[in-house]
CSV table of C-alpha atoms in Angstrom, one decimal:
chain,number,residue,atom,x,y,z
A,1,MET,CA,35.3,-40.9,-12.5
A,2,THR,CA,32.3,-39.1,-13.8
A,3,VAL,CA,31.3,-35.6,-12.9
A,4,LYS,CA,27.8,-34.6,-13.7
A,5,MET,CA,27.8,-31.7,-16.1
A,6,SER,CA,24.4,-30.0,-15.6
A,7,PHE,CA,22.1,-28.9,-12.8
A,8,VAL,CA,19.3,-30.8,-14.6
A,9,LYS,CA,21.1,-34.1,-13.8
A,10,TYR,CA,21.3,-33.5,-10.1
A,11,GLU,CA,18.9,-35.4,-7.8
A,12,THR,CA,16.8,-33.7,-5.2
A,13,TYR,CA,17.4,-34.5,-1.5
A,14,LEU,CA,14.5,-37.0,-1.4
A,15,ASN,CA,15.6,-38.9,-4.5
A,16,VAL,CA,19.3,-39.1,-3.4
A,17,LEU,CA,18.6,-40.9,-0.1
A,18,LYS,CA,17.4,-44.3,-1.4
A,19,GLY,CA,18.2,-47.7,-0.2
A,20,ARG,CA,21.5,-48.3,1.5
A,21,GLN,CA,22.7,-44.7,1.3
A,22,SER,CA,20.1,-43.6,3.9
A,23,TYR,CA,21.3,-46.3,6.3
A,24,TYR,CA,24.9,-45.4,5.7
A,25,LEU,CA,24.2,-41.8,6.5
A,26,VAL,CA,22.3,-42.6,9.6
A,27,ALA,CA,25.2,-44.7,10.8
A,28,ILE,CA,27.6,-41.9,10.0
A,29,LEU,CA,25.4,-39.5,11.9
A,30,PHE,CA,25.6,-41.7,15.0
A,31,LEU,CA,29.3,-41.9,14.6
A,32,ALA,CA,29.6,-38.1,14.5
A,33,LEU,CA,27.4,-37.8,17.6
A,34,ALA,CA,29.4,-40.5,19.5
A,35,SER,CA,32.7,-38.9,18.7
A,36,ARG,CA,31.6,-35.6,20.1
A,37,LEU,CA,29.8,-36.8,23.1
A,38,ILE,CA,32.6,-39.0,24.6
A,39,PHE,CA,34.5,-37.3,27.4
A,40,LEU,CA,31.8,-34.7,27.6
A,41,ASP,CA,33.4,-31.7,29.3
A,42,THR,CA,31.8,-28.8,31.3
A,43,SER,CA,34.9,-28.0,33.3
A,44,TYR,CA,35.1,-24.5,31.9
A,45,PHE,CA,33.3,-22.1,29.5
A,46,ILE,CA,35.5,-19.7,27.6
A,47,TRP,CA,34.9,-16.0,27.1
A,48,ASP,CA,32.5,-16.1,24.1
A,49,GLU,CA,30.7,-19.2,25.4
A,50,THR,CA,29.8,-17.4,28.7
A,51,ILE,CA,28.5,-14.4,26.7
A,52,TYR,CA,26.1,-16.6,24.7
A,53,LEU,CA,25.1,-18.5,27.9
A,54,MET,CA,24.3,-15.1,29.5
A,55,HIS,CA,22.4,-14.0,26.4
A,56,GLY,CA,20.4,-17.2,26.7
A,57,GLN,CA,19.5,-16.1,30.3
A,58,VAL,CA,18.3,-12.8,29.0
A,59,ILE,CA,16.1,-14.3,26.3
A,60,SER,CA,14.6,-16.8,28.9
A,61,GLY,CA,13.7,-13.8,31.1
A,62,HIS,CA,16.4,-14.3,33.7
A,63,HIS,CA,18.9,-11.9,35.1
A,64,ALA,CA,22.3,-11.9,33.3
A,65,PRO,CA,25.3,-10.2,34.9
A,66,TYR,CA,26.7,-9.1,31.6
A,67,ASN,CA,25.6,-9.0,27.9
A,68,GLU,CA,26.7,-7.8,24.5
A,69,LEU,CA,23.4,-8.0,22.7
A,70,PHE,CA,24.3,-5.1,20.5
A,71,SER,CA,27.1,-7.0,18.7
A,72,ARG,CA,26.3,-10.7,19.0
A,73,PRO,CA,24.1,-12.9,16.7
A,74,PRO,CA,20.8,-14.0,18.4
A,75,LEU,CA,20.2,-17.5,17.1
A,76,LEU,CA,22.5,-19.5,19.4
A,77,PRO,CA,21.2,-17.8,22.6
A,78,PHE,CA,17.7,-18.4,21.4
A,79,LEU,CA,18.4,-22.1,20.9
A,80,ILE,CA,19.9,-22.6,24.3
A,81,SER,CA,17.7,-20.1,26.2
A,82,GLY,CA,15.7,-22.9,27.8
A,83,LEU,CA,18.8,-24.7,28.9
A,84,SER,CA,21.3,-21.9,29.6
A,85,SER,CA,21.3,-22.7,33.3
A,86,HIS,CA,22.0,-26.4,32.7
A,87,GLU,CA,25.5,-26.7,31.4
A,88,VAL,CA,25.5,-30.4,30.6
A,89,MET,CA,22.3,-30.3,28.6
A,90,THR,CA,23.4,-27.1,26.8
A,91,ARG,CA,26.6,-28.9,25.7
A,92,ILE,CA,24.6,-31.9,24.5
A,93,LEU,CA,22.2,-29.8,22.6
A,94,VAL,CA,24.9,-28.0,20.7
A,95,ILE,CA,26.8,-31.2,20.1
A,96,PHE,CA,23.7,-32.9,18.7
A,97,ILE,CA,23.0,-30.0,16.2
A,98,ASN,CA,26.7,-29.8,15.2
A,99,SER,CA,26.8,-33.5,14.5
A,100,LEU,CA,24.3,-32.9,11.6
A,101,ILE,CA,27.3,-31.4,9.7
A,102,VAL,CA,27.8,-34.9,8.1
A,103,ILE,CA,24.6,-34.5,6.1
A,104,PRO,CA,25.4,-31.4,4.0
A,105,VAL,CA,29.0,-32.7,3.7
A,106,TYR,CA,27.6,-35.8,2.2
A,107,PHE,CA,25.7,-33.8,-0.4
A,108,LEU,CA,28.7,-31.6,-1.1
A,109,GLY,CA,30.8,-34.7,-1.8
A,110,ARG,CA,28.1,-36.1,-4.0
A,111,ILE,CA,28.6,-33.3,-6.4
A,112,ILE,CA,31.8,-35.2,-7.3
A,113,SER,CA,30.7,-38.8,-6.8
A,114,GLU,CA,28.7,-41.1,-4.5
A,115,ARG,CA,31.9,-42.7,-3.1
A,116,THR,CA,33.4,-39.3,-2.4
A,117,ALA,CA,30.2,-38.4,-0.6
A,118,LEU,CA,30.4,-41.3,1.8
A,119,ILE,CA,34.1,-40.9,2.4
A,120,SER,CA,33.6,-37.2,3.0
A,121,SER,CA,30.9,-37.7,5.6
A,122,VAL,CA,32.9,-40.4,7.5
A,123,ILE,CA,36.0,-38.1,7.6
A,124,MET,CA,33.9,-35.2,8.8
A,125,ALA,CA,32.3,-37.3,11.5
A,126,VAL,CA,35.7,-38.0,13.2
A,127,LEU,CA,37.9,-35.1,12.1
A,128,PRO,CA,39.3,-33.5,15.3
A,129,VAL,CA,39.0,-29.9,14.2
A,130,SER,CA,35.3,-30.5,13.7
A,131,ILE,CA,35.0,-32.5,16.9
A,132,LEU,CA,36.7,-29.8,19.0
A,133,HIS,CA,34.6,-26.9,17.7
A,134,SER,CA,31.4,-28.9,17.8
A,135,ARG,CA,31.8,-29.1,21.5
A,136,TYR,CA,31.9,-25.3,22.1
A,137,VAL,CA,28.8,-23.3,22.8
A,138,LEU,CA,29.8,-21.0,20.0
A,139,THR,CA,28.5,-19.9,16.6
A,140,ASP,CA,31.4,-20.9,14.4
A,141,HIS,CA,30.6,-24.5,13.8
A,142,LEU,CA,26.9,-24.0,13.9
A,143,GLY,CA,27.3,-21.1,11.4
A,144,ALA,CA,29.3,-23.3,9.1
A,145,LEU,CA,26.7,-26.1,9.3
A,146,LEU,CA,23.8,-23.7,8.3
A,147,ALA,CA,25.8,-22.0,5.6
A,148,LEU,CA,26.9,-25.3,3.9
A,149,SER,CA,23.3,-26.6,4.3
A,150,SER,CA,21.9,-23.6,2.6
A,151,PHE,CA,24.4,-24.0,-0.3
A,152,VAL,CA,23.7,-27.6,-1.0
A,153,CYS,CA,20.0,-27.1,-0.6
A,154,LEU,CA,19.9,-24.3,-3.2
A,155,PHE,CA,22.3,-26.2,-5.4
A,156,TYR,CA,20.1,-29.3,-5.5
A,157,ALA,CA,17.0,-27.2,-6.0
A,158,MET,CA,18.3,-26.4,-9.5
A,159,LYS,CA,17.1,-29.7,-11.0
A,160,ARG,CA,13.5,-28.6,-11.6
A,161,LEU,CA,13.7,-25.2,-9.9
A,162,ASN,CA,12.0,-26.8,-6.9
A,163,LYS,CA,10.2,-23.9,-5.2
A,164,PRO,CA,9.8,-25.5,-1.7
A,165,LEU,CA,13.5,-26.4,-1.7
A,166,ILE,CA,14.4,-22.9,-2.8
A,167,GLY,CA,12.3,-21.5,0.0
A,168,PHE,CA,13.9,-23.8,2.5
A,169,SER,CA,17.3,-22.7,1.3
A,170,SER,CA,16.3,-19.0,1.9
A,171,ILE,CA,15.3,-19.8,5.5
A,172,LEU,CA,18.6,-21.6,6.0
A,173,ILE,CA,20.6,-18.7,4.7
A,174,GLY,CA,18.7,-16.3,7.0
A,175,LEU,CA,19.3,-18.6,9.9
A,176,SER,CA,23.0,-18.9,9.1
A,177,ILE,CA,23.3,-15.1,9.1
A,178,LEU,CA,21.4,-15.0,12.5
A,179,MET,CA,23.8,-17.6,13.8
A,180,LYS,CA,27.0,-15.8,12.5
A,181,PHE,CA,26.8,-12.3,11.0
A,182,THR,CA,29.7,-12.8,8.8
A,183,ASN,CA,27.7,-15.3,6.8
A,184,LEU,CA,26.4,-12.3,4.9
A,185,ILE,CA,29.2,-13.2,2.6
A,186,LEU,CA,27.0,-16.1,1.4
A,187,LEU,CA,25.1,-13.6,-0.7
A,188,ALA,CA,28.3,-13.1,-2.8
A,189,ALA,CA,29.2,-16.8,-2.7
A,190,PHE,CA,25.8,-17.8,-4.2
A,191,ALA,CA,26.3,-15.5,-7.2
A,192,PRO,CA,26.4,-18.4,-9.8
A,193,LEU,CA,23.2,-19.9,-8.4
A,194,TYR,CA,21.5,-16.6,-8.4
A,195,LEU,CA,22.5,-16.1,-12.0
A,196,VAL,CA,20.9,-19.4,-12.9
A,197,LEU,CA,17.7,-18.4,-11.1
A,198,PHE,CA,17.7,-15.0,-12.7
A,199,ARG,CA,18.0,-16.6,-16.2
A,200,LYS,CA,15.5,-19.4,-15.6
A,201,ASN,CA,12.8,-17.9,-13.4
A,202,VAL,CA,13.3,-14.4,-12.0
A,203,ARG,CA,10.2,-14.8,-9.9
A,204,LEU,CA,11.8,-17.6,-8.0
A,205,LEU,CA,14.8,-15.4,-7.4
A,206,ILE,CA,12.5,-12.7,-6.0
A,207,PHE,CA,10.7,-15.4,-4.0
A,208,HIS,CA,14.1,-16.5,-2.6
A,209,PHE,CA,15.0,-13.0,-1.3
A,210,VAL,CA,11.5,-12.3,0.0
A,211,ILE,CA,11.7,-15.4,2.2
A,212,LEU,CA,15.3,-14.5,3.2
A,213,LEU,CA,14.1,-11.0,4.3
A,214,ILE,CA,11.1,-12.5,6.2
A,215,THR,CA,13.5,-14.7,8.1
A,216,LEU,CA,15.8,-11.8,9.0
A,217,GLY,CA,12.9,-9.4,9.6
A,218,PRO,CA,12.2,-9.9,13.3
A,219,PHE,CA,15.8,-9.3,14.2
A,220,LEU,CA,16.1,-6.3,12.0
A,221,ILE,CA,13.1,-4.8,13.7
A,222,PHE,CA,14.6,-5.7,17.1
A,223,SER,CA,17.9,-4.0,16.2
A,224,LEU,CA,16.1,-0.9,14.9
A,225,VAL,CA,14.0,-0.6,18.1
A,226,SER,CA,16.9,-1.4,20.5
A,227,PHE,CA,19.9,0.2,18.8
A,228,GLY,CA,18.4,2.7,16.4
A,229,ASN,CA,20.0,1.0,13.5
A,230,PRO,CA,18.8,-2.4,12.1
A,231,LEU,CA,22.2,-3.1,10.7
A,232,LEU,CA,24.4,-2.1,13.6
A,233,PRO,CA,25.0,-5.7,14.9
A,234,PHE,CA,25.9,-6.8,11.4
A,235,PHE,CA,28.7,-4.2,11.2
A,236,LYS,CA,29.9,-5.2,14.7
A,237,GLY,CA,30.0,-8.9,13.5
A,238,TRP,CA,33.0,-8.2,11.2
A,239,GLU,CA,35.1,-7.3,14.2
A,240,ALA,CA,36.8,-10.7,14.7
A,241,VAL,CA,38.5,-9.9,18.0
A,242,ALA,CA,38.8,-6.9,20.3
A,243,GLU,CA,42.6,-6.8,20.1
A,244,PRO,CA,43.8,-8.5,16.9
A,245,LEU,CA,47.4,-9.5,16.3
A,246,PRO,CA,49.0,-9.4,12.8
A,247,VAL,CA,49.1,-12.7,11.0
A,248,GLY,CA,51.5,-13.8,8.3
A,249,ILE,CA,51.3,-16.4,5.6
A,250,GLY,CA,53.3,-18.8,7.9
A,251,PHE,CA,50.6,-18.7,10.5
A,252,ILE,CA,47.9,-19.3,7.9
A,253,LEU,CA,49.8,-22.3,6.6
A,254,TYR,CA,50.1,-23.5,10.2
A,255,THR,CA,46.4,-23.5,10.7
A,256,PHE,CA,45.8,-25.6,7.6
A,257,LEU,CA,48.5,-28.1,8.6
A,258,ASP,CA,47.3,-28.2,12.1
A,259,ALA,CA,43.6,-28.8,11.1
A,260,PHE,CA,44.3,-31.4,8.4
A,261,GLY,CA,47.7,-32.9,8.9
A,262,LEU,CA,48.7,-35.2,6.1
A,263,MET,CA,45.2,-35.1,4.8
A,264,LEU,CA,46.0,-31.6,3.4
A,265,ALA,CA,48.3,-33.2,0.9
A,266,PHE,CA,45.5,-35.5,-0.4
A,267,ALA,CA,43.2,-32.5,-0.5
A,268,LEU,CA,45.6,-30.6,-2.7
A,269,ALA,CA,46.0,-33.7,-4.9
A,270,GLY,CA,42.2,-34.0,-5.2
A,271,LEU,CA,41.9,-30.4,-6.1
A,272,PHE,CA,44.6,-30.9,-8.8
A,273,LEU,CA,42.8,-33.9,-10.2
A,274,LEU,CA,39.6,-31.9,-10.4
A,275,ARG,CA,41.2,-28.9,-12.1
A,276,LYS,CA,39.6,-29.5,-15.5
A,277,LYS,CA,36.2,-29.9,-14.0
A,278,LEU,CA,36.1,-26.9,-11.7
A,279,PHE,CA,34.7,-24.5,-14.3
A,280,THR,CA,32.1,-26.9,-15.7
A,281,PRO,CA,28.4,-26.2,-15.0
A,282,GLY,CA,28.2,-29.1,-12.6
A,283,LEU,CA,31.1,-28.0,-10.3
A,284,PHE,CA,31.5,-24.2,-10.9
A,285,PRO,CA,29.0,-23.1,-8.2
A,286,ALA,CA,30.8,-25.2,-5.6
A,287,SER,CA,34.2,-24.0,-6.9
A,288,PHE,CA,33.1,-20.4,-6.7
A,289,PHE,CA,31.7,-20.9,-3.2
A,290,PHE,CA,35.0,-22.4,-2.1
A,291,ALA,CA,37.0,-19.5,-3.6
A,292,ILE,CA,34.9,-16.9,-1.9
A,293,ILE,CA,35.1,-18.6,1.5
A,294,LEU,CA,38.9,-19.0,1.0
A,295,PHE,CA,39.2,-15.3,0.2
A,296,TYR,CA,37.1,-14.5,3.3
A,297,TYR,CA,39.4,-16.6,5.5
A,298,PHE,CA,42.5,-14.8,4.2
A,299,PHE,CA,40.6,-11.5,4.7
A,300,ILE,CA,39.8,-12.2,8.3
A,301,MET,CA,43.3,-13.4,9.1
A,302,GLY,CA,44.7,-10.3,7.4
A,303,LYS,CA,42.6,-8.1,9.7
A,304,GLY,CA,44.3,-9.9,12.6
A,305,VAL,CA,43.1,-12.5,15.1
A,306,ALA,CA,43.7,-13.4,18.7
A,307,LYS,CA,46.5,-15.8,19.2
A,308,PRO,CA,46.5,-16.6,23.0
A,309,GLN,CA,49.7,-18.3,24.1
A,310,SER,CA,49.5,-22.1,24.0
A,311,ILE,CA,46.1,-22.0,22.1
A,312,GLU,CA,47.1,-20.4,18.8
A,313,TRP,CA,45.0,-23.0,17.1
A,314,GLU,CA,41.9,-21.2,18.3
A,315,ALA,CA,42.1,-19.1,15.1
A,316,GLU,CA,41.0,-22.2,13.2
A,317,ARG,CA,37.4,-21.4,14.1
A,318,PHE,CA,37.4,-18.9,11.3
A,319,MET,CA,38.1,-21.6,8.7
A,320,LEU,CA,35.3,-24.0,9.6
A,321,LEU,CA,33.3,-23.4,6.5
A,322,LEU,CA,36.4,-24.3,4.5
A,323,VAL,CA,36.8,-27.6,6.2
A,324,PRO,CA,34.0,-29.5,4.3
A,325,PHE,CA,35.6,-28.5,1.0
A,326,VAL,CA,39.1,-29.6,2.0
A,327,VAL,CA,37.5,-32.8,3.2
A,328,ALA,CA,35.7,-33.3,-0.1
A,329,PHE,CA,38.9,-32.7,-2.1
A,330,ALA,CA,40.8,-35.2,0.1
A,331,SER,CA,38.0,-37.7,-0.2
A,332,HIS,CA,38.2,-37.5,-3.9
A,333,SER,CA,41.8,-38.6,-3.7
A,334,PHE,CA,40.9,-41.4,-1.3
A,335,SER,CA,38.1,-42.4,-3.6
A,336,LEU,CA,40.3,-42.7,-6.6
A,337,ALA,CA,42.9,-44.6,-4.6
A,338,LEU,CA,40.2,-47.1,-3.5
A,339,LYS,CA,39.1,-47.6,-7.0
A,340,ARG,CA,42.6,-48.0,-8.5
A,341,PHE,CA,44.6,-49.6,-5.7
A,342,GLY,CA,42.0,-51.5,-3.7
A,343,THR,CA,40.7,-51.5,-0.2
A,344,ALA,CA,43.9,-52.4,1.6
A,345,PHE,CA,45.8,-49.4,0.2
A,346,PHE,CA,42.9,-47.1,0.8
A,347,CYS,CA,42.7,-48.2,4.5
A,348,ILE,CA,46.4,-47.7,5.0
A,349,ILE,CA,46.6,-44.1,3.7
A,350,LEU,CA,43.4,-43.2,5.6
A,351,VAL,CA,44.8,-44.6,8.9
A,352,ILE,CA,48.1,-42.8,8.3
A,353,SER,CA,46.2,-39.5,7.6
A,354,PHE,CA,44.3,-39.8,10.9
A,355,ALA,CA,47.4,-40.9,12.8
A,356,SER,CA,49.0,-37.6,11.7
A,357,LEU,CA,46.3,-35.9,13.7
A,358,TYR,CA,47.0,-37.6,17.0
A,359,SER,CA,47.8,-34.5,18.9
A,360,GLN,CA,44.7,-32.8,17.6
A,361,TYR,CA,42.6,-35.6,19.0
A,362,ALA,CA,44.3,-35.3,22.3
A,363,ARG,CA,43.5,-31.5,22.2
A,364,ALA,CA,39.8,-32.2,21.3
A,365,TYR,CA,39.3,-34.4,24.3
A,366,THR,CA,41.4,-32.4,26.9
A,367,PRO,CA,39.2,-30.7,29.5
A,368,GLN,CA,38.9,-27.0,28.6
A,369,ILE,CA,40.0,-25.8,31.9
A,370,GLU,CA,43.5,-27.2,31.3
A,371,PHE,CA,44.4,-24.7,28.5
A,372,GLU,CA,46.0,-21.3,28.7
A,373,ASN,CA,48.6,-22.1,31.4
A,374,GLY,CA,46.3,-21.9,34.4
A,375,LEU,CA,44.4,-18.8,33.4
A,376,ARG,CA,41.1,-20.6,33.2
A,377,ASN,CA,41.5,-22.2,36.6
A,378,ALA,CA,42.3,-18.8,38.1
A,379,THR,CA,39.4,-17.2,36.3
A,380,LYS,CA,36.9,-19.8,37.5
A,381,GLU,CA,38.1,-19.7,41.1
A,382,ALA,CA,37.7,-15.9,41.1
A,383,GLY,CA,34.2,-16.2,39.8
A,384,LEU,CA,33.1,-18.9,42.2
A,385,TYR,CA,34.6,-16.8,45.1
A,386,LEU,CA,32.6,-13.7,44.1
A,387,LYS,CA,29.5,-15.8,43.9
A,388,ASP,CA,29.3,-16.0,47.7
A,389,TYR,CA,31.0,-12.6,48.3
A,390,PRO,CA,28.7,-9.9,49.7
A,391,THR,CA,28.5,-7.6,46.7
A,392,GLN,CA,26.1,-7.2,43.8
A,393,SER,CA,28.5,-5.9,41.2
A,394,PHE,CA,32.2,-5.6,40.4
A,395,ALA,CA,34.5,-4.0,37.8
A,396,CYS,CA,36.9,-6.1,35.8
A,397,LEU,CA,39.9,-5.9,33.5
A,398,GLY,CA,41.0,-9.0,31.6
A,399,ASN,CA,39.3,-12.3,31.2
A,400,CYS,CA,36.1,-10.9,32.6
A,401,PRO,CA,33.0,-12.5,31.0
A,402,PRO,CA,33.7,-15.9,32.6
A,403,VAL,CA,34.1,-14.2,36.0
A,404,ALA,CA,30.7,-12.6,35.5
A,405,TYR,CA,29.1,-15.9,34.4
A,406,TYR,CA,30.5,-18.0,37.3
A,407,SER,CA,29.8,-15.3,39.9
A,408,GLY,CA,26.4,-14.3,38.7
A,409,LYS,CA,27.2,-10.7,39.8
A,410,ASP,CA,26.8,-7.7,37.6
A,411,MET,CA,30.0,-6.9,35.9
A,412,THR,CA,31.4,-3.8,34.2
A,413,MET,CA,34.3,-4.6,31.9
A,414,PHE,CA,37.2,-2.2,31.2
A,415,PHE,CA,40.0,-2.4,28.8
A,416,ASP,CA,42.2,0.3,30.5
A,417,VAL,CA,43.7,0.3,34.0
A,418,SER,CA,43.1,4.0,34.6
A,419,ARG,CA,39.4,3.6,33.9
A,420,LEU,CA,39.2,0.5,36.1
A,421,LYS,CA,40.7,2.5,38.9
A,422,SER,CA,38.2,5.3,38.5
A,423,SER,CA,35.2,3.0,38.3
A,424,ASN,CA,34.3,3.6,42.0
A,425,GLU,CA,33.2,-0.1,42.3
A,426,THR,CA,33.6,-1.7,45.7
A,427,VAL,CA,35.2,-4.8,44.2
A,428,LEU,CA,37.7,-4.9,41.4
A,429,VAL,CA,39.0,-8.0,39.5
A,430,SER,CA,42.1,-8.1,37.4
A,431,PHE,CA,44.6,-10.6,36.1
A,432,SER,CA,47.7,-8.7,36.9
A,433,PRO,CA,48.6,-7.0,40.2
A,434,LEU,CA,47.4,-3.4,40.5
A,435,ASP,CA,48.9,-0.5,42.5
A,436,LEU,CA,45.8,1.0,44.2
A,437,GLN,CA,45.8,3.4,47.1
A,438,SER,CA,42.1,3.1,48.0
A,439,TYR,CA,41.8,-0.7,47.5
A,440,THR,CA,43.3,-3.7,49.3
A,441,LEU,CA,44.0,-7.1,47.9
A,442,ASN,CA,41.2,-9.4,49.2
A,443,ARG,CA,42.1,-12.7,47.4
A,444,LYS,CA,44.6,-14.0,44.9
A,445,PHE,CA,44.1,-17.2,42.9
A,446,CYS,CA,47.0,-18.7,41.0
A,447,GLU,CA,47.5,-21.7,38.9
A,448,LYS,CA,50.7,-22.4,36.9
A,449,SER,CA,51.8,-19.1,35.4
A,450,SER,CA,48.5,-17.3,35.8
A,451,CYS,CA,46.8,-15.4,38.6
A,452,SER,CA,43.5,-13.5,39.2
A,453,TYR,CA,43.3,-10.8,41.8
A,454,VAL,CA,40.2,-9.6,43.7
A,455,TYR,CA,40.5,-6.2,45.3
A,456,ARG,CA,38.0,-4.5,47.7
A,457,SER,CA,37.8,-0.8,48.6
A,458,ILE,CA,39.2,0.2,52.0
């Protein structure tokens, strides 16, 4: 094993992809795309997905029944704005972009070795946690893609202080923040790279931040004009969930075991084997980046996350930027096993590792409407019922954004029963029975252990 010891020895993007490597990466990209497109599902869009879809409607100039523009990042709605009324095409677009994750993962693995790079990209192409979150119309996987791309782009720019590549990395960082506000943490994670720029060419460091500010500028101006504070949405972005639940170390361990299965053991082994190299010039920027992102994950989990019954694994969306690093560490172990014990042994341990993730594959390809013990069925039925109901608006308590999305009717959401009752709306929707004197139950939709209730005023 050889680990390059200096930025000067690292290739640029264009020099790396020569000969067979480029063909391998294209093949892996198609593998990633195929693994995410099969069993394409539009049976249901979850809470956050419907909000981004409705934001896309706003951006495209159409009426949206509900929005949270003051607290949500703008880039995903902008990307899907032209397709937000076409559910299948929206899913395909998001899947296609998310499939590109194998490219920055390849370059991350190449920091260790060429063989590790190829193994990393193959694993990432078919890892169920990536497949599952690549299929959501959400910012988490897209944000991880842009954040990791910005890191490897700036890292490889260190060879000859490549100004165009540094500028491109600035744009990627800006886009990653506009995709997911919590990616502001990248400014801390890039500290070693910024130190190199400061020492070698402070003008390039200034250039980097100027391009970053230009990328963020239009949204900062929009926030200032719309909300009176250009940073308000960024502060809101750190609120992980509306009603967080406390999380212990046991649950955090569960998320790692669930996401990686047996592969986690190989990742820990790979990290151990690299222990003497982690603080060398060639690996330290990646090691520091990994440490900051790991700290961020523990911080977010410490604040508390949503753990809906039967889909506790949903919290793994907060670890998606960690996934490429865990994959790279595991791939280093696999690479050494291939070199030392041969192809047969390598294939056996790789197959066993993926076999340990069987239930996660089943989860990734299960129609979304089947989760949450019938809640999603009951929610969608209530929305579709209101779509043809003679009302222009309704008030709601519970799983409300999907009801607004599927109904197309203006919705006011409440988090308190008393406020819902005093809303004076003609139609009320809830997900538990209400004792109302001036309303009567109009329809009730139940599936498994969940129900939705539609009330109308008397």
